[in-house]
Short mmCIF file of C-alpha atoms in Angstrom, two decimals:
data_model
loop_
_atom_site.label_atom_id
_atom_site.label_comp_id
_atom_site.label_asym_id
_atom_site.label_seq_id
_atom_site.Cartn_x
_atom_site.Cartn_y
_atom_site.Cartn_z
CA MET A 1 61.97 113.30 123.89
CA ALA A 2 65.55 112.99 125.16
CA LEU A 3 67.14 109.59 125.63
CA ARG A 4 67.05 110.01 129.40
CA ASP A 5 63.30 110.62 129.23
CA LEU A 6 62.46 107.35 127.50
CA PRO A 7 60.26 105.18 129.73
CA SER A 8 61.35 101.80 131.01
CA VAL A 9 59.79 98.72 129.46
CA ASP A 10 57.87 98.04 132.67
CA THR A 11 56.47 101.58 132.79
CA LEU A 12 55.32 101.44 129.20
CA VAL A 13 53.82 97.98 129.69
CA ARG A 14 51.77 99.18 132.67
CA SER A 15 50.36 102.02 130.59
CA LEU A 16 49.27 99.57 127.89
CA GLU A 17 47.83 96.80 130.05
CA GLY A 18 44.09 96.33 130.13
CA GLU A 19 43.84 96.48 126.34
CA GLY A 20 42.93 92.80 126.05
CA LEU A 21 46.23 91.35 124.84
CA PRO A 22 48.47 88.88 126.69
CA ARG A 23 51.24 90.54 128.71
CA LEU A 24 53.85 88.61 126.71
CA LEU A 25 52.81 90.39 123.50
CA VAL A 26 52.52 93.78 125.24
CA VAL A 27 56.08 93.45 126.55
CA ASP A 28 57.34 92.73 123.03
CA LEU A 29 55.50 95.78 121.67
CA ALA A 30 56.89 97.99 124.43
CA ARG A 31 60.46 96.85 123.82
CA ASP A 32 60.16 97.43 120.08
CA ALA A 33 58.67 100.91 120.59
CA ILE A 34 61.42 101.95 123.01
CA ASP A 35 64.16 100.58 120.75
CA GLN A 36 62.68 102.45 117.80
CA ALA A 37 62.43 105.68 119.82
CA ARG A 38 66.01 105.30 121.03
CA LYS A 39 67.33 104.98 117.46
CA ILE A 40 65.30 107.94 116.20
CA THR A 41 66.33 110.11 119.15
CA ALA A 42 70.00 109.20 118.79
CA ALA A 43 69.79 110.26 115.14
CA GLY A 44 68.47 113.67 116.16
CA GLY A 45 64.79 113.01 115.59
CA THR A 46 61.83 112.87 117.95
CA ALA A 47 59.63 109.89 118.76
CA ASP A 48 56.96 109.06 121.29
CA PRO A 49 57.22 105.39 122.33
CA HIS A 50 53.77 105.60 123.95
CA GLN A 51 52.12 106.51 120.64
CA THR A 52 54.20 103.98 118.73
CA ALA A 53 53.37 101.16 121.13
CA ASP A 54 49.68 102.08 121.27
CA ALA A 55 49.40 102.12 117.46
CA ALA A 56 51.16 98.76 117.24
CA LEU A 57 48.88 97.36 119.93
CA GLN A 58 45.72 98.49 118.12
CA ALA A 59 47.02 97.02 114.87
CA LEU A 60 47.75 93.72 116.59
CA ARG A 61 44.33 93.63 118.25
CA SER A 62 42.68 94.02 114.85
CA LEU A 63 44.28 90.74 113.76
CA ARG A 64 42.46 88.70 116.39
CA HIS A 65 39.64 86.58 115.01
CA ARG A 66 36.32 88.07 116.09
CA PRO A 67 32.75 88.36 114.81
CA VAL A 68 31.85 91.08 112.30
CA LEU A 69 28.64 92.18 110.61
CA ASN A 70 28.75 91.35 106.91
CA ALA A 71 26.95 94.18 105.12
CA THR A 72 28.76 93.59 101.82
CA GLY A 73 25.98 91.57 100.19
CA VAL A 74 28.46 88.77 99.48
CA LEU A 75 26.81 85.86 101.27
CA LEU A 76 29.78 83.49 101.20
CA HIS A 77 32.52 86.06 101.72
CA THR A 78 35.80 84.13 101.75
CA ASN A 79 37.62 86.84 103.71
CA LEU A 80 34.87 86.84 106.33
CA GLY A 81 34.71 83.07 106.85
CA ARG A 82 32.30 81.94 104.11
CA ALA A 83 29.20 80.13 105.40
CA PRO A 84 28.06 80.86 108.97
CA LEU A 85 27.04 77.68 110.75
CA VAL A 86 23.54 76.89 111.88
CA PRO A 87 23.55 77.28 115.71
CA ALA A 88 22.96 73.57 116.28
CA ALA A 89 26.10 72.76 114.28
CA ALA A 90 28.16 75.25 116.27
CA ASP A 91 26.77 73.79 119.51
CA ALA A 92 27.69 70.27 118.40
CA ALA A 93 31.23 71.37 117.54
CA ARG A 94 31.64 73.03 120.94
CA ALA A 95 30.30 69.97 122.78
CA VAL A 96 32.80 67.71 121.05
CA ALA A 97 35.67 70.18 121.47
CA THR A 98 35.16 70.46 125.23
CA SER A 99 34.85 66.76 126.02
CA TYR A 100 35.96 63.32 124.94
CA GLY A 101 34.04 61.56 122.18
CA ASN A 102 33.85 58.41 120.09
CA LEU A 103 35.96 59.99 117.35
CA GLU A 104 37.66 56.72 116.41
CA PHE A 105 35.98 54.34 118.83
CA ASP A 106 33.20 51.87 117.98
CA LEU A 107 30.85 51.86 120.97
CA ASP A 108 29.11 48.65 119.84
CA LYS A 109 32.30 46.65 119.30
CA ALA A 110 34.22 48.33 122.12
CA SER A 111 37.20 48.70 119.81
CA ARG A 112 38.89 51.17 117.50
CA GLY A 113 36.50 52.56 114.88
CA GLY A 114 36.71 54.61 111.72
CA ARG A 115 36.74 58.39 111.72
CA SER A 116 33.77 60.10 110.02
CA GLU A 117 31.94 56.87 109.09
CA TYR A 118 28.55 58.32 110.03
CA VAL A 119 29.23 61.44 107.96
CA HIS A 120 30.22 59.27 105.01
CA ARG A 121 26.89 57.44 105.23
CA LEU A 122 25.02 60.74 105.30
CA VAL A 123 26.84 62.08 102.25
CA CYS A 124 26.18 58.89 100.29
CA ALA A 125 22.49 58.95 101.14
CA LEU A 126 22.14 62.60 100.14
CA VAL A 127 23.85 62.39 96.74
CA GLY A 128 23.47 58.74 95.77
CA ALA A 129 27.17 57.84 95.95
CA GLN A 130 28.73 54.45 96.65
CA ALA A 131 31.27 55.89 99.08
CA ALA A 132 32.52 59.15 100.54
CA LEU A 133 35.55 60.59 102.27
CA VAL A 134 35.92 63.90 104.12
CA VAL A 135 39.17 65.87 104.39
CA ASN A 136 40.21 69.37 105.47
CA ASN A 137 39.05 71.38 102.43
CA ASN A 138 38.33 71.01 98.73
CA ALA A 139 41.89 71.85 97.72
CA GLY A 140 42.97 69.00 99.98
CA ALA A 141 40.37 66.71 98.42
CA LEU A 142 41.66 67.42 94.92
CA LEU A 143 45.29 67.16 96.07
CA LEU A 144 44.56 63.71 97.50
CA ALA A 145 42.76 62.57 94.34
CA LEU A 146 45.64 63.71 92.15
CA ALA A 147 48.32 62.21 94.38
CA THR A 148 46.48 58.88 94.45
CA LEU A 149 45.20 58.52 90.89
CA GLY A 150 47.54 60.74 88.90
CA ARG A 151 50.95 59.63 90.12
CA HIS A 152 51.78 57.17 87.33
CA HIS A 153 50.29 58.76 84.20
CA PRO A 154 49.61 62.33 83.00
CA VAL A 155 46.31 63.96 83.91
CA ALA A 156 44.33 65.43 81.02
CA ILE A 157 42.62 68.77 81.67
CA SER A 158 41.19 71.47 79.41
CA ARG A 159 43.10 74.75 79.28
CA GLY A 160 39.77 76.48 79.87
CA GLU A 161 39.57 74.88 83.32
CA LEU A 162 43.01 75.79 84.69
CA ILE A 163 41.49 78.00 87.34
CA GLU A 164 42.88 80.48 89.80
CA ILE A 165 40.80 81.43 92.82
CA GLY A 166 41.31 83.78 95.76
CA GLY A 167 44.54 83.71 97.70
CA SER A 168 46.58 83.00 94.55
CA TYR A 169 45.44 79.36 94.50
CA ARG A 170 46.34 78.13 91.03
CA LEU A 171 45.30 74.68 89.88
CA PRO A 172 48.51 73.98 87.88
CA GLU A 173 50.56 74.62 91.02
CA LEU A 174 48.37 72.27 93.07
CA MET A 175 48.76 69.59 90.42
CA ALA A 176 52.53 70.01 90.48
CA ALA A 177 52.55 69.77 94.29
CA SER A 178 50.58 66.51 94.12
CA GLY A 179 53.21 64.89 91.91
CA ALA A 180 50.79 64.55 89.01
CA ARG A 181 51.92 65.60 85.54
CA MET A 182 49.45 67.92 83.85
CA LEU A 183 48.58 67.37 80.20
CA GLU A 184 46.88 70.51 78.90
CA ILE A 185 44.43 70.02 76.06
CA GLY A 186 42.31 72.24 73.84
CA THR A 187 42.34 76.02 74.17
CA THR A 188 41.01 78.52 76.67
CA ASN A 189 37.66 78.80 74.92
CA ARG A 190 37.30 75.57 72.93
CA THR A 191 38.01 71.99 73.93
CA ARG A 192 36.59 69.06 71.96
CA LEU A 193 36.17 65.36 72.61
CA ALA A 194 38.95 64.69 70.11
CA ASP A 195 41.34 66.60 72.37
CA TYR A 196 40.61 64.21 75.23
CA GLU A 197 40.93 61.22 72.92
CA GLN A 198 44.33 62.42 71.75
CA ALA A 199 45.45 62.95 75.34
CA LEU A 200 44.53 59.37 76.23
CA ASP A 201 46.34 58.16 73.12
CA ASP A 202 49.37 60.10 74.38
CA GLY A 203 49.32 58.24 77.69
CA ALA A 204 47.01 60.19 80.00
CA GLY A 205 45.73 57.97 82.79
CA MET A 206 43.10 60.26 84.31
CA ILE A 207 40.67 62.92 83.13
CA LEU A 208 40.18 65.92 85.41
CA LYS A 209 37.21 68.21 84.90
CA VAL A 210 37.00 71.40 86.96
CA HIS A 211 33.90 73.56 87.27
CA PRO A 212 34.96 77.18 86.60
CA SER A 213 33.14 78.42 89.66
CA ASN A 214 34.36 82.03 89.67
CA TYR A 215 34.19 82.95 85.97
CA ARG A 216 32.39 82.19 82.73
CA VAL A 217 33.84 81.87 79.23
CA VAL A 218 31.25 83.14 76.74
CA GLY A 219 31.13 83.77 73.02
CA PHE A 220 32.99 81.49 70.61
CA THR A 221 33.21 78.49 72.95
CA ASP A 222 32.98 74.74 72.92
CA SER A 223 33.21 72.17 75.69
CA VAL A 224 32.52 68.47 76.02
CA PRO A 225 29.26 67.44 77.73
CA LEU A 226 29.81 65.40 80.86
CA ASP A 227 28.03 62.31 79.53
CA LYS A 228 30.42 62.14 76.56
CA LEU A 229 33.43 62.47 78.87
CA VAL A 230 32.04 59.69 81.05
CA ALA A 231 31.58 57.42 78.03
CA LEU A 232 35.14 58.09 76.88
CA ALA A 233 36.61 57.49 80.34
CA ARG A 234 34.80 54.16 80.61
CA GLN A 235 35.79 53.13 77.11
CA ARG A 236 39.46 53.81 77.91
CA ASN A 237 39.22 52.53 81.51
CA VAL A 238 40.54 55.71 83.13
CA PRO A 239 39.01 57.56 86.10
CA LEU A 240 37.08 60.78 85.54
CA VAL A 241 37.41 63.16 88.50
CA TYR A 242 35.15 66.21 88.60
CA ASP A 243 35.98 69.09 90.94
CA VAL A 244 32.58 70.71 91.30
CA GLY A 245 33.77 72.92 94.15
CA SER A 246 30.70 74.84 95.24
CA GLY A 247 28.88 71.97 96.94
CA LEU A 248 25.32 72.17 95.61
CA LEU A 249 23.96 68.77 96.64
CA ASP A 250 21.10 68.70 94.13
CA GLU A 251 20.28 70.99 91.20
CA SER A 252 16.59 70.88 92.11
CA ALA A 253 17.29 72.23 95.64
CA PRO A 254 14.48 70.09 97.12
CA TRP A 255 15.04 71.63 100.57
CA LEU A 256 13.57 74.93 99.31
CA ASP A 257 9.91 75.68 98.72
CA GLY A 258 9.05 75.77 95.05
CA PRO A 259 11.45 75.52 92.10
CA PRO A 260 15.16 76.29 92.52
CA PRO A 261 15.95 80.02 92.36
CA ARG A 262 16.95 81.44 88.99
CA TRP A 263 20.43 82.42 90.18
CA LEU A 264 21.28 78.70 90.63
CA ARG A 265 20.86 77.94 86.92
CA GLY A 266 23.91 76.32 85.42
CA GLU A 267 25.41 75.28 88.74
CA PRO A 268 26.11 71.51 88.69
CA GLY A 269 24.56 69.42 91.45
CA ILE A 270 26.59 66.65 93.06
CA ARG A 271 23.76 64.12 92.69
CA GLN A 272 23.32 64.87 89.00
CA VAL A 273 27.06 64.69 88.27
CA LEU A 274 27.25 61.30 89.96
CA ASP A 275 24.13 60.12 88.15
CA VAL A 276 25.76 60.89 84.81
CA GLY A 277 28.67 58.70 85.83
CA ALA A 278 31.63 60.71 87.14
CA ASP A 279 33.93 58.37 89.07
CA LEU A 280 34.86 60.88 91.77
CA VAL A 281 33.40 64.27 92.66
CA THR A 282 34.99 66.74 95.06
CA PHE A 283 33.35 69.78 96.66
CA SER A 284 33.54 72.20 99.59
CA GLY A 285 31.66 71.99 102.85
CA ASP A 286 31.56 75.73 103.51
CA LYS A 287 30.13 77.10 100.27
CA LEU A 288 26.62 76.30 99.00
CA LEU A 289 26.42 73.37 101.41
CA GLY A 290 26.48 75.91 104.25
CA GLY A 291 28.60 73.87 106.67
CA PRO A 292 32.11 74.05 108.12
CA GLN A 293 35.29 74.12 106.06
CA ALA A 294 35.79 70.63 104.66
CA GLY A 295 36.57 68.85 101.42
CA ILE A 296 34.11 66.11 100.51
CA ILE A 297 34.95 63.33 98.06
CA THR A 298 32.21 61.09 96.68
CA GLY A 299 32.09 58.39 94.05
CA THR A 300 32.84 54.76 93.36
CA ALA A 301 33.79 52.66 96.35
CA HIS A 302 37.10 51.28 95.09
CA LEU A 303 38.46 54.70 94.15
CA VAL A 304 37.37 56.30 97.42
CA SER A 305 39.04 53.42 99.24
CA GLU A 306 42.28 54.06 97.34
CA LEU A 307 42.22 57.68 98.44
CA ALA A 308 41.41 56.77 102.04
CA HIS A 309 44.44 54.47 102.23
CA HIS A 310 46.89 56.97 100.75
CA PRO A 311 49.35 58.28 103.39
CA MET A 312 48.32 61.83 102.54
CA ALA A 313 44.77 61.14 103.75
CA ARG A 314 45.93 61.19 107.36
CA ALA A 315 47.63 64.55 106.90
CA LEU A 316 44.40 65.99 105.47
CA ARG A 317 41.87 64.52 107.90
CA ILE A 318 39.41 66.74 109.77
CA PRO A 319 39.13 67.09 113.56
CA GLY A 320 36.24 66.05 115.76
CA PRO A 321 34.57 69.48 116.07
CA THR A 322 34.44 69.83 112.28
CA ILE A 323 32.97 66.35 111.96
CA ALA A 324 30.30 67.26 114.52
CA ALA A 325 29.37 70.50 112.75
CA LEU A 326 29.28 68.81 109.35
CA THR A 327 27.14 66.01 110.75
CA VAL A 328 24.46 68.41 111.97
CA THR A 329 24.52 70.33 108.68
CA LEU A 330 24.05 67.18 106.61
CA GLU A 331 21.36 65.86 108.97
CA MET A 332 19.37 69.03 108.36
CA TYR A 333 19.36 68.30 104.64
CA ALA A 334 18.44 64.68 105.34
CA ASP A 335 15.54 65.82 107.55
CA GLY A 336 14.25 68.25 104.93
CA LYS A 337 15.38 71.29 106.93
CA GLY A 338 18.05 72.59 104.57
CA SER A 339 16.19 75.89 104.18
CA GLU A 340 17.03 76.65 107.83
CA ILE A 341 20.77 76.57 107.15
CA PRO A 342 21.93 80.22 107.38
CA PHE A 343 23.16 80.49 103.80
CA TRP A 344 19.88 79.29 102.33
CA ALA A 345 17.84 81.35 104.79
CA MET A 346 19.78 84.47 103.74
CA ALA A 347 19.61 83.67 100.03
CA SER A 348 15.87 82.98 100.24
CA ALA A 349 14.87 86.08 102.22
CA SER A 350 12.32 88.09 100.26
CA TYR A 351 13.11 91.49 98.81
CA ASP A 352 10.16 93.02 100.67
CA SER A 353 11.29 91.72 104.06
CA LEU A 354 14.80 93.07 103.51
CA GLU A 355 13.40 96.42 102.38
CA ARG A 356 11.34 96.71 105.57
CA ARG A 357 14.38 95.86 107.68
CA SER A 358 16.53 98.39 105.81
CA GLU A 359 14.00 101.17 106.35
CA ALA A 360 13.71 100.24 110.04
CA VAL A 361 17.49 100.43 110.45
CA LEU A 362 17.50 103.89 108.87
CA ASP A 363 14.66 105.07 111.09
CA ALA A 364 16.47 103.85 114.20
CA SER A 365 19.85 105.28 113.21
CA HIS A 366 18.63 108.74 112.10
CA VAL A 367 21.10 108.63 109.22
CA GLU A 368 20.67 110.57 105.98
CA ALA A 369 20.38 107.75 103.44
CA GLU A 370 18.09 106.09 100.94
CA VAL A 371 17.03 102.52 100.19
CA VAL A 372 17.59 101.67 96.52
CA PRO A 373 17.31 98.50 94.39
CA GLY A 374 20.47 96.44 94.07
CA ALA A 375 21.77 92.90 94.25
CA SER A 376 23.63 90.48 96.48
CA VAL A 377 25.91 87.72 95.19
CA PRO A 378 26.54 84.16 96.44
CA GLY A 379 30.32 84.66 96.64
CA ALA A 380 33.17 82.25 97.46
CA GLY A 381 33.69 81.33 93.84
CA SER A 382 30.16 79.97 93.53
CA VAL A 383 27.68 80.62 90.71
CA PRO A 384 29.71 83.29 88.87
CA GLY A 385 27.66 86.16 87.53
CA ALA A 386 24.63 85.23 89.63
CA GLU A 387 22.80 88.02 91.44
CA VAL A 388 20.05 87.94 94.04
CA PRO A 389 17.88 91.10 93.95
CA SER A 390 18.28 93.01 97.22
CA PRO A 391 17.55 96.49 98.57
CA LEU A 392 20.64 98.54 99.45
CA ILE A 393 21.12 101.34 101.96
CA LYS A 394 23.09 104.17 100.34
CA ILE A 395 24.40 106.68 102.84
CA SER A 396 24.80 110.26 101.66
CA GLU A 397 26.94 111.76 104.42
CA PRO A 398 29.62 111.37 105.57
CA GLY A 399 31.39 110.04 102.50
CA ALA A 400 32.95 106.61 102.25
CA ALA A 401 36.45 107.94 102.92
CA VAL A 402 35.30 108.95 106.40
CA LEU A 403 32.51 106.52 107.25
CA TRP A 404 33.93 103.24 105.96
CA PRO A 405 36.89 103.14 108.39
CA ARG A 406 34.64 104.26 111.25
CA LEU A 407 32.38 101.28 110.63
CA LEU A 408 35.42 99.01 110.68
CA ARG A 409 36.19 100.28 114.19
CA ALA A 410 32.64 99.74 115.43
CA THR A 411 31.72 97.04 117.94
CA PRO A 412 31.20 94.67 116.25
CA PRO A 413 33.05 95.83 113.12
CA ILE A 414 30.76 96.46 110.14
CA ILE A 415 32.09 95.46 106.73
CA SER A 416 30.26 97.42 104.03
CA ARG A 417 30.63 98.31 100.37
CA ARG A 418 31.84 101.51 98.75
CA ASP A 419 30.28 102.84 95.56
CA ALA A 420 31.04 106.18 93.92
CA GLY A 421 32.26 107.65 97.20
CA ARG A 422 29.28 106.45 99.23
CA VAL A 423 28.96 103.69 101.80
CA VAL A 424 26.47 100.99 100.81
CA LEU A 425 24.97 98.47 103.22
CA ASP A 426 23.25 95.22 102.21
CA LEU A 427 21.31 93.46 104.98
CA ARG A 428 20.89 90.10 103.24
CA ALA A 429 23.87 88.55 105.07
CA ILE A 430 23.00 90.17 108.41
CA SER A 431 20.78 88.36 110.89
CA PRO A 432 17.61 90.27 111.87
CA GLU A 433 18.77 89.89 115.48
CA ASP A 434 21.70 92.18 114.63
CA ASP A 435 19.64 95.00 113.11
CA GLU A 436 19.52 96.93 116.38
CA ARG A 437 23.29 96.74 116.84
CA LEU A 438 23.78 97.78 113.22
CA ALA A 439 21.54 100.82 113.65
CA ALA A 440 23.31 101.89 116.84
CA ALA A 441 26.76 101.50 115.30
CA LEU A 442 25.66 103.35 112.19
CA GLU A 443 24.28 106.26 114.19
CA SER A 444 27.45 106.48 116.28
CA ALA A 445 29.74 106.35 113.24
CA CYS A 446 27.83 109.02 111.35
CA ARG A 447 27.81 111.40 114.32
CA SER A 448 31.47 110.94 115.30
#
């Protein structure tokens, strides 16, 4: 294309409009595409600004936040938003977001009130805590605890608990950002009570215990039982803060029928950790709890009060819609309806029911595939190594190199797994109401 043949910005914009992006962004894309084509043409090359702009537009559209079907078998997929909300929680969030509310207004006293007080009462009742505080996420909860309680003296932590989770979140870096000075003790695989005692002798003013929620250290290992850490912290009059992370309210999972599932074994419950005597416990709202993104802090009243009055608490506070969604989620546990929360409903679905659904999807899609035994995982750095038996759909043709990107372009996009060159679908994290859409998209993608 010669320089004189390059389209005007307005002409190119008109050809791109109707693609669902604001005109402001389309104009920017058109200008960039024409500038790029002009430079390439002037250098003796060829370029089509229409193709360039269209490719850039499609790439930009893919960045917009939209629903997808999670066929990965990772129930709390961090990249896909972790826990889906129960519809009542989403409705409550929308109602608050589209109107005024008593966010910080006491209707009885007709005066300014406290944010999240009702949620705090719910949390305390569910886990047996003296007090609670809710912030934006669990990293924020731990940051606030460290900034409040670890600012004057070093914080003792086992080297085996210096975690890194997704997104390059490293605990030592968070501790440094909080202003707390980290005092590493023990080794990666063995930390003894004497190591904590020595740290306190060396001036540590806080003990931090972190649940390694996305890995396990096995073999020649040693760690200090929580009750012994509690006794030491009380003897030395220092706070013991336990970052549990995953948000399992109770190890016995009383909201489920029967005993807790085997895959939950070894996961600490908030109630049990508090019963043993941890001073503060932090955990996420959008992992095993099954609610919105939030960081929940529970524990002794005077320590929670210290955190609540720290200037950082205001910077980390949660908005009204999140409070509303978290309220409904917690109320479901309080009413004995926790099994209806989407995460627990997905995790508890029987193998047989998922197998029937998988076979029905294959029948409806007319795809050459087989249903084979496999497993789903909780995900989101929760219950490492745990697997929930699940049937898997393994598609023979076309291969993953062809089919996987086609499924990503489906409406809605389907996120699947790839195994040995084949696409694998796990229905455990897909609502039965979406089976028909999944089958239609699968048939279309395989026939394209």
